[in-house]
PDB file of C-alpha atoms in Angstrom:
ATOM      1  CA  LYS F 747      -7.983  15.427   6.390  1.00 84.00           C
ATOM      2  CA  GLN F 748      -8.273  13.126   3.374  1.00 88.00           C
ATOM      3  CA  GLU F 749     -10.992  10.335   3.779  1.00 92.00           C
ATOM      4  CA  VAL F 750     -11.030   7.453   1.105  1.00 95.00           C
ATOM      5  CA  THR F 751     -14.105   5.440   1.014  1.00 96.00           C
ATOM      6  CA  GLN F 752     -14.471   2.104  -1.239  1.00 96.00           C
ATOM      7  CA  ILE F 753     -17.794   0.471  -1.921  1.00 93.00           C
ATOM      8  CA  PRO F 754     -18.881  -2.136  -1.628  1.00 92.00           C
ATOM      9  CA  ALA F 755     -16.728  -3.617   1.052  1.00 94.00           C
ATOM     10  CA  ALA F 756     -17.128  -7.287  -0.535  1.00 96.00           C
ATOM     11  CA  LEU F 757     -18.339  -8.414  -3.869  1.00 95.00           C
ATOM     12  CA  SER F 758     -19.098 -11.806  -5.222  1.00 97.00           C
ATOM     13  CA  VAL F 759     -19.649 -12.246  -9.136  1.00 96.00           C
ATOM     14  CA  PRO F 760     -19.995 -15.085 -11.474  1.00 97.00           C
ATOM     15  CA  GLU F 761     -17.220 -15.673 -14.112  1.00 97.00           C
ATOM     16  CA  GLY F 762     -17.394 -13.478 -17.164  1.00 97.00           C
ATOM     17  CA  GLU F 763     -19.324 -10.549 -15.508  1.00 96.00           C
ATOM     18  CA  ASN F 764     -18.293  -7.145 -16.001  1.00 97.00           C
ATOM     19  CA  LEU F 765     -18.064  -5.205 -12.799  1.00 95.00           C
ATOM     20  CA  VAL F 766     -17.359  -1.733 -11.341  1.00 96.00           C
ATOM     21  CA  LEU F 767     -15.559  -1.151  -8.044  1.00 97.00           C
ATOM     22  CA  ASN F 768     -15.780   2.467  -6.689  1.00 97.00           C
ATOM     23  CA  CYS F 769     -13.571   4.773  -4.543  1.00 98.00           C
ATOM     24  CA  SER F 770     -14.714   8.165  -3.361  1.00 98.00           C
ATOM     25  CA  PHE F 771     -12.233  10.673  -1.649  1.00 97.00           C
ATOM     26  CA  THR F 772     -13.112  13.907   0.494  1.00 96.00           C
ATOM     27  CA  ASP F 773     -10.355  16.054  -0.565  1.00 92.00           C
ATOM     28  CA  SER F 774     -10.232  17.013  -4.495  1.00 91.00           C
ATOM     29  CA  ALA F 775      -6.788  18.435  -4.260  1.00 90.00           C
ATOM     30  CA  ILE F 776      -4.907  15.200  -5.363  1.00 91.00           C
ATOM     31  CA  TYR F 777      -1.674  14.699  -7.114  1.00 89.00           C
ATOM     32  CA  ASN F 778      -2.825  11.202  -8.125  1.00 90.00           C
ATOM     33  CA  LEU F 779      -4.723   8.082  -7.426  1.00 94.00           C
ATOM     34  CA  GLN F 780      -3.719   4.566  -7.547  1.00 94.00           C
ATOM     35  CA  TRP F 781      -5.276   1.354  -7.733  1.00 96.00           C
ATOM     36  CA  PHE F 782      -3.744  -1.787  -6.253  1.00 96.00           C
ATOM     37  CA  ARG F 783      -4.658  -5.355  -5.628  1.00 96.00           C
ATOM     38  CA  GLN F 784      -3.803  -7.320  -2.589  1.00 95.00           C
ATOM     39  CA  ASP F 785      -3.792 -11.226  -2.642  1.00 92.00           C
ATOM     40  CA  PRO F 786      -4.391 -12.868   0.855  1.00 86.00           C
ATOM     41  CA  GLY F 787      -1.275 -12.285   3.153  1.00 79.00           C
ATOM     42  CA  LYS F 788       0.472 -10.750   0.424  1.00 83.00           C
ATOM     43  CA  GLY F 789       1.978  -7.415  -0.511  1.00 87.00           C
ATOM     44  CA  LEU F 790       0.091  -5.041  -2.836  1.00 91.00           C
ATOM     45  CA  THR F 791       0.688  -4.788  -6.721  1.00 92.00           C
ATOM     46  CA  SER F 792       0.062  -1.711  -8.431  1.00 91.00           C
ATOM     47  CA  LEU F 793      -2.844  -1.914 -11.386  1.00 95.00           C
ATOM     48  CA  LEU F 794      -3.251   1.682 -12.542  1.00 95.00           C
ATOM     49  CA  LEU F 795      -2.085   5.237 -11.598  1.00 92.00           C
ATOM     50  CA  ILE F 796      -4.008   8.056 -12.870  1.00 93.00           C
ATOM     51  CA  GLN F 797      -2.651  11.584 -12.456  1.00 91.00           C
ATOM     52  CA  SER F 798      -4.994  14.566 -11.477  1.00 91.00           C
ATOM     53  CA  SER F 799      -4.803  15.839 -14.943  1.00 92.00           C
ATOM     54  CA  GLN F 800      -6.194  12.514 -16.696  1.00 94.00           C
ATOM     55  CA  ARG F 801      -9.651  11.251 -16.984  1.00 95.00           C
ATOM     56  CA  GLU F 802      -8.807   7.461 -17.457  1.00 96.00           C
ATOM     57  CA  GLN F 803      -6.134   4.765 -17.736  1.00 96.00           C
ATOM     58  CA  THR F 804      -6.376   1.337 -19.300  1.00 96.00           C
ATOM     59  CA  SER F 805      -4.608  -1.735 -18.798  1.00 95.00           C
ATOM     60  CA  GLY F 806      -5.814  -4.743 -20.387  1.00 97.00           C
ATOM     61  CA  ARG F 807      -9.213  -5.654 -18.942  1.00 97.00           C
ATOM     62  CA  LEU F 808      -8.957  -2.915 -16.473  1.00 97.00           C
ATOM     63  CA  ASN F 809     -10.102   0.510 -16.978  1.00 97.00           C
ATOM     64  CA  ALA F 810      -9.649   3.163 -14.240  1.00 97.00           C
ATOM     65  CA  SER F 811     -11.606   6.491 -14.484  1.00 97.00           C
ATOM     66  CA  LEU F 812     -11.086   9.741 -12.399  1.00 97.00           C
ATOM     67  CA  ASP F 813     -13.663  12.567 -11.733  1.00 96.00           C
ATOM     68  CA  LYS F 814     -11.569  14.832  -9.526  1.00 93.00           C
ATOM     69  CA  SER F 815     -14.171  17.413  -8.825  1.00 92.00           C
ATOM     70  CA  SER F 816     -16.707  15.076  -7.461  1.00 95.00           C
ATOM     71  CA  GLY F 817     -14.034  12.956  -5.553  1.00 96.00           C
ATOM     72  CA  ARG F 818     -14.642   9.875  -7.496  1.00 97.00           C
ATOM     73  CA  SER F 819     -12.760   7.000  -9.295  1.00 98.00           C
ATOM     74  CA  THR F 820     -14.080   3.725 -10.625  1.00 97.00           C
ATOM     75  CA  LEU F 821     -12.239   0.630 -11.637  1.00 97.00           C
ATOM     76  CA  TYR F 822     -14.129  -1.335 -14.196  1.00 97.00           C
ATOM     77  CA  ILE F 823     -13.032  -5.013 -14.616  1.00 97.00           C
ATOM     78  CA  ALA F 824     -14.219  -6.803 -18.075  1.00 98.00           C
ATOM     79  CA  ALA F 825     -14.953 -10.329 -18.193  1.00 97.00           C
ATOM     80  CA  SER F 826     -13.956 -11.103 -14.818  1.00 97.00           C
ATOM     81  CA  GLN F 827     -11.877 -14.291 -14.050  1.00 97.00           C
ATOM     82  CA  PRO F 828     -11.477 -16.352 -11.019  1.00 97.00           C
ATOM     83  CA  GLY F 829      -8.038 -15.038 -11.174  1.00 96.00           C
ATOM     84  CA  ASP F 830      -9.222 -11.628 -10.504  1.00 97.00           C
ATOM     85  CA  SER F 831     -10.418 -12.625  -6.904  1.00 97.00           C
ATOM     86  CA  ALA F 832      -8.600 -10.375  -4.282  1.00 97.00           C
ATOM     87  CA  THR F 833      -8.798  -7.204  -2.444  1.00 96.00           C
ATOM     88  CA  TYR F 834      -8.672  -3.981  -4.470  1.00 98.00           C
ATOM     89  CA  LEU F 835      -7.374  -0.729  -2.954  1.00 97.00           C
ATOM     90  CA  CYS F 836      -7.427   2.684  -4.016  1.00 96.00           C
ATOM     91  CA  ALA F 837      -4.901   5.240  -2.715  1.00 95.00           C
ATOM     92  CA  VAL F 838      -4.761   9.106  -3.298  1.00 93.00           C
ATOM     93  CA  ARG F 839      -1.745  11.323  -2.899  1.00 89.00           C
ATOM     94  CA  PRO F 840      -2.317  14.764  -1.806  1.00 84.00           C
ATOM     95  CA  ALA F 841      -1.222  17.704  -4.213  1.00 82.00           C
ATOM     96  CA  GLU F 842       0.085  19.911  -1.340  1.00 65.00           C
ATOM     97  CA  THR F 843       3.015  18.041  -0.118  1.00 58.00           C
ATOM     98  CA  SER F 844       6.000  16.500  -1.573  1.00 53.00           C
ATOM     99  CA  GLY F 845       3.387  13.809  -2.606  1.00 53.00           C
ATOM    100  CA  SER F 846       4.780  10.789  -0.127  1.00 63.00           C
ATOM    101  CA  ARG F 847       1.753  10.432   1.876  1.00 77.00           C
ATOM    102  CA  LEU F 848      -0.842   8.188   0.304  1.00 86.00           C
ATOM    103  CA  THR F 849      -4.188   7.608   1.985  1.00 90.00           C
ATOM    104  CA  PHE F 850      -5.722   4.092   1.351  1.00 93.00           C
ATOM    105  CA  GLY F 851      -9.161   3.161   1.367  1.00 95.00           C
ATOM    106  CA  GLU F 852     -10.197  -0.025   3.292  1.00 93.00           C
ATOM    107  CA  GLY F 853     -10.832  -2.091   0.058  1.00 95.00           C
ATOM    108  CA  THR F 854     -13.226  -4.111  -1.897  1.00 97.00           C
ATOM    109  CA  GLN F 855     -12.915  -8.031  -1.602  1.00 96.00           C
ATOM    110  CA  LEU F 856     -13.719  -9.490  -4.920  1.00 97.00           C
ATOM    111  CA  THR F 857     -14.751 -13.133  -5.517  1.00 97.00           C
ATOM    112  CA  VAL F 858     -15.146 -14.318  -8.754  1.00 97.00           C
ATOM    113  CA  ASN F 859     -16.822 -17.748  -9.030  1.00 96.00           C
ATOM    114  CA  PRO F 860     -16.180 -20.306 -11.626  1.00 95.00           C
TER     115      PRO F 860
ATOM    116  CA  GLU U 419       9.019 -11.373  -7.901  1.00 49.00           C
ATOM    117  CA  THR U 420       8.028  -7.782  -7.442  1.00 55.00           C
ATOM    118  CA  GLY U 421      11.730  -6.229  -7.089  1.00 92.00           C
ATOM    119  CA  VAL U 422      10.881  -5.404  -3.554  1.00 95.00           C
ATOM    120  CA  THR U 423      11.951  -8.347  -1.443  1.00 96.00           C
ATOM    121  CA  GLN U 424      11.114  -8.546   2.493  1.00 97.00           C
ATOM    122  CA  THR U 425      12.300 -11.002   4.920  1.00 97.00           C
ATOM    123  CA  PRO U 426      11.247 -12.623   6.884  1.00 97.00           C
ATOM    124  CA  ARG U 427       7.690 -13.382   5.761  1.00 95.00           C
ATOM    125  CA  HIS U 428       6.462 -14.400   9.215  1.00 96.00           C
ATOM    126  CA  LEU U 429       7.741 -13.430  12.696  1.00 96.00           C
ATOM    127  CA  VAL U 430       6.477 -14.434  16.102  1.00 95.00           C
ATOM    128  CA  MET U 431       7.995 -12.639  18.889  1.00 92.00           C
ATOM    129  CA  GLY U 432       7.560 -11.950  22.766  1.00 90.00           C
ATOM    130  CA  MET U 433       7.049  -8.620  24.176  1.00 88.00           C
ATOM    131  CA  THR U 434      10.707  -8.355  25.336  1.00 87.00           C
ATOM    132  CA  ASN U 435      12.251  -9.359  22.139  1.00 88.00           C
ATOM    133  CA  LYS U 436      14.443  -7.740  20.071  1.00 94.00           C
ATOM    134  CA  LYS U 437      14.062  -8.255  15.960  1.00 95.00           C
ATOM    135  CA  SER U 438      14.552  -6.760  12.920  1.00 97.00           C
ATOM    136  CA  LEU U 439      12.578  -6.686   9.509  1.00 98.00           C
ATOM    137  CA  LYS U 440      14.646  -6.417   6.251  1.00 98.00           C
ATOM    138  CA  CYS U 441      13.572  -4.878   2.885  1.00 98.00           C
ATOM    139  CA  GLU U 442      15.708  -4.650  -0.253  1.00 97.00           C
ATOM    140  CA  GLN U 443      14.914  -3.294  -3.503  1.00 97.00           C
ATOM    141  CA  HIS U 444      16.687  -4.040  -6.858  1.00 92.00           C
ATOM    142  CA  LEU U 445      14.730  -1.193  -8.973  1.00 95.00           C
ATOM    143  CA  GLY U 446      17.227   1.381  -8.613  1.00 95.00           C
ATOM    144  CA  HIS U 447      14.653   3.604  -6.791  1.00 95.00           C
ATOM    145  CA  ASN U 448      15.442   6.467  -4.395  1.00 94.00           C
ATOM    146  CA  ALA U 449      12.411   6.512  -2.001  1.00 94.00           C
ATOM    147  CA  MET U 450      11.460   3.553   0.404  1.00 95.00           C
ATOM    148  CA  TYR U 451       8.503   3.204   2.838  1.00 95.00           C
ATOM    149  CA  TRP U 452       7.345   1.218   5.930  1.00 96.00           C
ATOM    150  CA  TYR U 453       3.667   0.677   6.108  1.00 95.00           C
ATOM    151  CA  LYS U 454       1.414  -1.178   8.610  1.00 95.00           C
ATOM    152  CA  GLN U 455      -1.710  -2.786   7.668  1.00 93.00           C
ATOM    153  CA  SER U 456      -3.991  -4.197  10.511  1.00 92.00           C
ATOM    154  CA  ALA U 457      -6.733  -6.340  10.118  1.00 86.00           C
ATOM    155  CA  LYS U 458     -10.046  -4.297   8.919  1.00 79.00           C
ATOM    156  CA  LYS U 459      -7.984  -1.124   8.812  1.00 87.00           C
ATOM    157  CA  PRO U 460      -6.637   1.040   5.859  1.00 89.00           C
ATOM    158  CA  LEU U 461      -2.834   0.819   5.377  1.00 91.00           C
ATOM    159  CA  GLU U 462      -0.947   3.358   7.555  1.00 92.00           C
ATOM    160  CA  LEU U 463       2.155   4.969   6.489  1.00 92.00           C
ATOM    161  CA  MET U 464       5.002   4.769   9.076  1.00 95.00           C
ATOM    162  CA  PHE U 465       8.295   5.929   7.506  1.00 94.00           C
ATOM    163  CA  VAL U 466       9.328   7.548   4.374  1.00 93.00           C
ATOM    164  CA  TYR U 467      12.953   7.494   3.346  1.00 94.00           C
ATOM    165  CA  ASN U 468      14.380   9.707   0.218  1.00 92.00           C
ATOM    166  CA  PHE U 469      17.797   9.306  -0.865  1.00 93.00           C
ATOM    167  CA  LYS U 470      18.831   7.582   2.712  1.00 93.00           C
ATOM    168  CA  GLU U 471      17.255  10.438   4.472  1.00 93.00           C
ATOM    169  CA  GLN U 472      14.115   9.977   6.573  1.00 93.00           C
ATOM    170  CA  THR U 473      11.512  12.355   5.651  1.00 90.00           C
ATOM    171  CA  GLU U 474       8.328  11.406   7.115  1.00 87.00           C
ATOM    172  CA  ASN U 475       7.683   9.777  10.427  1.00 89.00           C
ATOM    173  CA  ASN U 476       3.881   9.367  11.019  1.00 87.00           C
ATOM    174  CA  SER U 477       3.734   9.778  14.871  1.00 90.00           C
ATOM    175  CA  VAL U 478       5.393   6.267  14.850  1.00 95.00           C
ATOM    176  CA  PRO U 479       6.341   5.180  18.617  1.00 95.00           C
ATOM    177  CA  SER U 480       9.824   4.813  19.434  1.00 95.00           C
ATOM    178  CA  ARG U 481       9.454   0.949  19.796  1.00 96.00           C
ATOM    179  CA  PHE U 482       9.877   0.974  16.136  1.00 97.00           C
ATOM    180  CA  SER U 483      13.154   2.141  14.694  1.00 97.00           C
ATOM    181  CA  PRO U 484      13.821   2.547  11.065  1.00 97.00           C
ATOM    182  CA  GLU U 485      17.348   2.265   9.278  1.00 97.00           C
ATOM    183  CA  CYS U 486      18.181   3.122   5.873  1.00 97.00           C
ATOM    184  CA  PRO U 487      21.923   2.463   5.140  1.00 96.00           C
ATOM    185  CA  ASN U 488      21.536   2.943   1.294  1.00 93.00           C
ATOM    186  CA  SER U 489      18.750   3.575  -1.065  1.00 91.00           C
ATOM    187  CA  SER U 490      18.280  -0.053  -1.926  1.00 95.00           C
ATOM    188  CA  HIS U 491      18.129  -1.227   1.683  1.00 97.00           C
ATOM    189  CA  LEU U 492      15.776  -0.359   4.713  1.00 98.00           C
ATOM    190  CA  PHE U 493      15.283  -2.032   8.212  1.00 98.00           C
ATOM    191  CA  LEU U 494      12.900  -1.728  10.696  1.00 98.00           C
ATOM    192  CA  HIS U 495      13.858  -2.754  14.097  1.00 97.00           C
ATOM    193  CA  LEU U 496      11.521  -3.771  16.611  1.00 96.00           C
ATOM    194  CA  HIS U 497      12.004  -3.799  20.529  1.00 94.00           C
ATOM    195  CA  THR U 498       9.259  -4.317  23.544  1.00 93.00           C
ATOM    196  CA  LEU U 499       6.288  -4.457  21.173  1.00 93.00           C
ATOM    197  CA  GLN U 500       2.911  -4.785  22.278  1.00 94.00           C
ATOM    198  CA  PRO U 501       0.335  -7.276  21.188  1.00 93.00           C
ATOM    199  CA  GLU U 502      -1.555  -4.681  19.302  1.00 93.00           C
ATOM    200  CA  ASP U 503       1.311  -4.224  17.112  1.00 95.00           C
ATOM    201  CA  SER U 504       0.635  -7.304  15.588  1.00 96.00           C
ATOM    202  CA  ALA U 505       0.005  -6.789  11.871  1.00 95.00           C
ATOM    203  CA  LEU U 506       1.229  -7.080   8.211  1.00 95.00           C
ATOM    204  CA  TYR U 507       4.466  -4.756   7.691  1.00 97.00           C
ATOM    205  CA  LEU U 508       4.808  -3.768   4.040  1.00 96.00           C
ATOM    206  CA  CYS U 509       7.866  -2.294   2.610  1.00 96.00           C
ATOM    207  CA  ALA U 510       7.369  -0.281  -0.775  1.00 95.00           C
ATOM    208  CA  SER U 511       9.712   1.796  -2.925  1.00 94.00           C
ATOM    209  CA  SER U 512       9.495   4.241  -5.467  1.00 92.00           C
ATOM    210  CA  PRO U 513      11.524   6.149  -8.137  1.00 92.00           C
ATOM    211  CA  GLY U 514      10.647   9.304  -6.321  1.00 87.00           C
ATOM    212  CA  THR U 515       8.392  10.215  -3.515  1.00 81.00           C
ATOM    213  CA  GLY U 516       5.634  11.113  -6.082  1.00 75.00           C
ATOM    214  CA  GLU U 517       5.569   8.294  -8.090  1.00 81.00           C
ATOM    215  CA  LYS U 518       4.134   4.862  -8.446  1.00 85.00           C
ATOM    216  CA  LEU U 519       4.584   2.614  -5.559  1.00 89.00           C
ATOM    217  CA  PHE U 520       6.106  -0.942  -5.688  1.00 91.00           C
ATOM    218  CA  PHE U 521       5.363  -3.307  -2.648  1.00 93.00           C
ATOM    219  CA  GLY U 522       7.090  -6.210  -1.030  1.00 94.00           C
ATOM    220  CA  SER U 523       4.964  -9.194  -0.059  1.00 93.00           C
ATOM    221  CA  GLY U 524       5.284  -8.057   3.689  1.00 95.00           C
ATOM    222  CA  THR U 525       6.300  -9.603   7.137  1.00 96.00           C
ATOM    223  CA  GLN U 526       3.311 -10.861   8.962  1.00 95.00           C
ATOM    224  CA  LEU U 527       4.174 -10.187  12.605  1.00 96.00           C
ATOM    225  CA  SER U 528       2.755 -11.708  15.709  1.00 95.00           C
ATOM    226  CA  VAL U 529       3.429 -10.211  19.197  1.00 94.00           C
ATOM    227  CA  LEU U 530       2.672 -12.724  22.132  1.00 92.00           C
TER     228      LEU U 530
END
């Protein structure tokens, strides 16, 4: 059974700092991995999706990497801003099914202080 | 707006009530999902519909009854819920079942 772990559970940084969020998964047979952000009491916003054949994806100040063999992904946020404060979730999609069943981590709650 | 709209945003119901959650997507997607998010727990998949047909039921109790009349609309009918069913219920859609998910803002449900 796939398990997804996100470390740290919470992170507080000053504005302007570069930071890395970690996601690890136990079964490397994945189809893709997706990073989301969630604001309190709201739905999820998709940030980046990395296919199993890719090593990284970039969007603006965000860069996500994937090392499938070691079961790890990182989300790098450059020059953090208070508006980046949210919970960040990673989710993996298995390779062996039609791909509809995502397994989510519990998230990293990020606070960026002005 | 994300393109996936959920109503109501908040719902308080008693254990004997019957209520329905509604989800509508304007993205032309073929797959729609219900997820449950409880405090301090990862998101749990409940149901998947692809081209209006249910393709996954993640062992969800029968007091939750989904309905998908067309590819743009998804309902979750609720009946005789328990207090432990209180959670944020999220709807999502994707072009196909293996593709990027787009989520609605959720319905925060409280069962008294």
